Amino acid sequence: MKHQDNSNDWFNVICNKTVNGQKVPFLNINGTDLQILDFDFFKGIVMVNHPITYFNCRKNHHNGISLNLIGTRFYYSDSDNIFWSSGCGNLVTVFGNEMDNVISGCLQPSCRFNNKASSIVGCRVNIPQGLSSFYVNMSSMVDSIDYKREISCGFASMISSDYHLTSELEDIDISNRRHIPTQLQWGTPISGVCQLNDGLDTSCTFDGEYCWSRLSSIHLYACNRNINADLTLCEGMRKKFDKKEVEQFINEVIILSQINHRNVVKLLGCCLDAEVPLLVYEFIPNGTLYDLIHDQNEGLPLTWEMRLRIAIEIANALFYLHSVASAPIYHRDIKSSNILLDEKYRAKVSDFGTSRSVALEQTHLTTRVQGTFGYMDPEYFRSSQFTEKSDVYSFGVVLTELLTGQKPISVQQSESVRSLVSYFLHSMQENSLFNILDPMVVKDGSEKEIIVVALLAKRCLHFNGKKRPTMKQVAMELELIKASGGNVIEDRGDEESEIDDMIHSLETNPSSSMSRTITTDSVTFPLNSSF
């Protein structure tokens, strides 16, 4: 390894032998060798085995100081990592490059709920963009019952979000781990049509598929030549097809080239050799959420756990589109048939033909009304103004489908129950929710979780869009419901009283359609202290 005295040296890869004799690649960053686990040139990220930042269990201990990336070409990816801490009853604080700069934190759930040991094992926080070092502190919260309690066994570190998603980290014994997969980024990709310059500063792979040009000492122009050629050809097709289809075709290419999220389908390219132009996506083998809900089979029961996880994945994707993407994106056609399911039945939002990017200061799009009947925001239908809350309404319909197993519009039903939204809201009003739930939900789900999710769906379906939650709030509340088992309820006044009323009905009316024995003790927990 050469001394890192110029910009290229940060990217030198060392091949070292492991204890079993295999050669594996490493990066050396400020004297620390980091094993390379994965690499994505076009996203500008590398996954490395990163030292655990904070660990306080038995004899093992890590002091809370992260790897120092200051002065290097790398920083911690804010879009591909999460900051996760495990433990209970601890206050986790994350400081930035300076010790007096608090950048985030979270309060782990109490170690006991209803005088029983808690099954919740931690909390997560989001991280700012461009973070190059940080310090973690974990302290015990004073408990009125045992105020001298020492800090519980705790772990905290930056973790690749893909790894956290697939490994269910909270179920893994990390007592013997010293490293955890983490994503480092060296630049921010900007999507667009590539036009490489000829000359010595342009290089290509041997097959000519990938090329790159140096624009400056810190800017690299990179593209896949095959996909790039397809994108430039798209503009010459209006001549061949009618206008609306071409607009949607080009629009989907443009929108998806801006998106990078694990719960949004990936566009690989487009095929123009066929009679009708085709978009080429990643292979998604398990059909749509619509088929999974409405054509259930005994071989793959759609459990409550699956329903809640899928709802969280869709919500996270929409939160990303609305609030995290470089420019806010309104999907405009959220429905269960546009949610694809991969090999592990993880949700992938698809079909961006009618989606639109909006300027940061814009609050709505005024457009000709289009969408799918049964999922369409009635406020948008009335005003022709599509807002981010219109996507929230459509998500509320999907959430109601997951709860009830029924279709948004059913021509077989009588007039009064033909619209699922109307039927659902009426059942909530009449306190007969459990009459319309999918039998699998009733059999498999926790009453408290079901009630809180149903109330969230009700808020998403509010006739007044301003009174609906944002997708950020929806995603965070669903994560909190999953983590707490429905015991942790955000303090929101009237709605909490409504939850208490529904639970009271479960207890006191044995003949009620919702009658099953449950524990009624609940804990009020401010939402913003859990993430």
PDB file of C-alpha atoms in Angstrom, residues 113 448 451-453 455-456 459 467-482 484-500 503 522-531:
ATOM      1  CA  PHE A 113     -43.957  -3.369  30.312  1.00  0.00           C
ATOM      2  CA  LYS A 448     -53.812  -3.867  20.389  1.00  0.00           C
ATOM      3  CA  ILE A 451     -56.641  -1.509  16.728  1.00  0.00           C
ATOM      4  CA  VAL A 452     -53.724   0.935  16.492  1.00  0.00           C
ATOM      5  CA  VAL A 453     -53.067   0.035  12.838  1.00  0.00           C
ATOM      6  CA  LEU A 455     -56.823   3.853  13.669  1.00  0.00           C
ATOM      7  CA  LEU A 456     -53.769   4.832  11.635  1.00  0.00           C
ATOM      8  CA  ARG A 459     -56.354   8.876   9.826  1.00  0.00           C
ATOM      9  CA  LYS A 467     -55.589  16.195   8.771  1.00  0.00           C
ATOM     10  CA  ARG A 468     -53.892  13.088   7.358  1.00  0.00           C
ATOM     11  CA  PRO A 469     -50.419  12.198   8.670  1.00  0.00           C
ATOM     12  CA  THR A 470     -47.369  12.519   6.441  1.00  0.00           C
ATOM     13  CA  MET A 471     -45.757   9.342   5.113  1.00  0.00           C
ATOM     14  CA  LYS A 472     -42.840  10.007   7.456  1.00  0.00           C
ATOM     15  CA  GLN A 473     -45.230   9.911  10.414  1.00  0.00           C
ATOM     16  CA  VAL A 474     -46.967   6.816   9.027  1.00  0.00           C
ATOM     17  CA  ALA A 475     -43.675   4.943   8.547  1.00  0.00           C
ATOM     18  CA  MET A 476     -42.413   5.830  12.014  1.00  0.00           C
ATOM     19  CA  GLU A 477     -45.697   4.911  13.710  1.00  0.00           C
ATOM     20  CA  LEU A 478     -45.845   1.538  11.979  1.00  0.00           C
ATOM     21  CA  GLU A 479     -42.236   0.825  13.019  1.00  0.00           C
ATOM     22  CA  LEU A 480     -43.162   1.773  16.576  1.00  0.00           C
ATOM     23  CA  ILE A 481     -46.259  -0.439  16.560  1.00  0.00           C
ATOM     24  CA  LYS A 482     -44.179  -3.396  15.376  1.00  0.00           C
ATOM     25  CA  SER A 484     -43.883  -2.314  20.908  1.00  0.00           C
ATOM     26  CA  GLY A 485     -46.520  -4.892  20.073  1.00  0.00           C
ATOM     27  CA  GLY A 486     -49.153  -2.162  20.230  1.00  0.00           C
ATOM     28  CA  ASN A 487     -48.312  -1.244  23.839  1.00  0.00           C
ATOM     29  CA  VAL A 488     -46.590   2.019  22.981  1.00  0.00           C
ATOM     30  CA  ILE A 489     -49.138   4.580  21.838  1.00  0.00           C
ATOM     31  CA  GLU A 490     -48.321   8.095  20.729  1.00  0.00           C
ATOM     32  CA  ASP A 491     -49.978  10.747  22.887  1.00  0.00           C
ATOM     33  CA  ARG A 492     -52.516  12.313  20.537  1.00  0.00           C
ATOM     34  CA  GLY A 493     -55.418  13.236  22.825  1.00  0.00           C
ATOM     35  CA  ASP A 494     -58.767  12.276  21.307  1.00  0.00           C
ATOM     36  CA  GLU A 495     -57.347   9.344  19.367  1.00  0.00           C
ATOM     37  CA  GLU A 496     -55.847   7.819  22.503  1.00  0.00           C
ATOM     38  CA  SER A 497     -59.286   8.061  24.127  1.00  0.00           C
ATOM     39  CA  GLU A 498     -60.709   6.277  21.075  1.00  0.00           C
ATOM     40  CA  ILE A 499     -58.155   3.490  21.533  1.00  0.00           C
ATOM     41  CA  ASP A 500     -59.110   3.194  25.213  1.00  0.00           C
ATOM     42  CA  ILE A 503     -60.157  -1.721  24.297  1.00  0.00           C
ATOM     43  CA  SER A 522     -50.796   1.021  27.958  1.00  0.00           C
ATOM     44  CA  VAL A 523     -47.833   3.329  28.031  1.00  0.00           C
ATOM     45  CA  THR A 524     -47.853   6.820  26.548  1.00  0.00           C
ATOM     46  CA  PHE A 525     -44.569   7.351  24.717  1.00  0.00           C
ATOM     47  CA  PRO A 526     -43.714  10.471  22.639  1.00  0.00           C
ATOM     48  CA  LEU A 527     -43.022   9.325  19.092  1.00  0.00           C
ATOM     49  CA  ASN A 528     -40.044  11.584  18.485  1.00  0.00           C
ATOM     50  CA  SER A 529     -38.059  10.060  21.325  1.00  0.00           C
ATOM     51  CA  SER A 530     -38.129   6.579  19.815  1.00  0.00           C
ATOM     52  CA  PHE A 531     -36.390   7.285  16.517  1.00  0.00           C
TER      53      PHE A 531
END
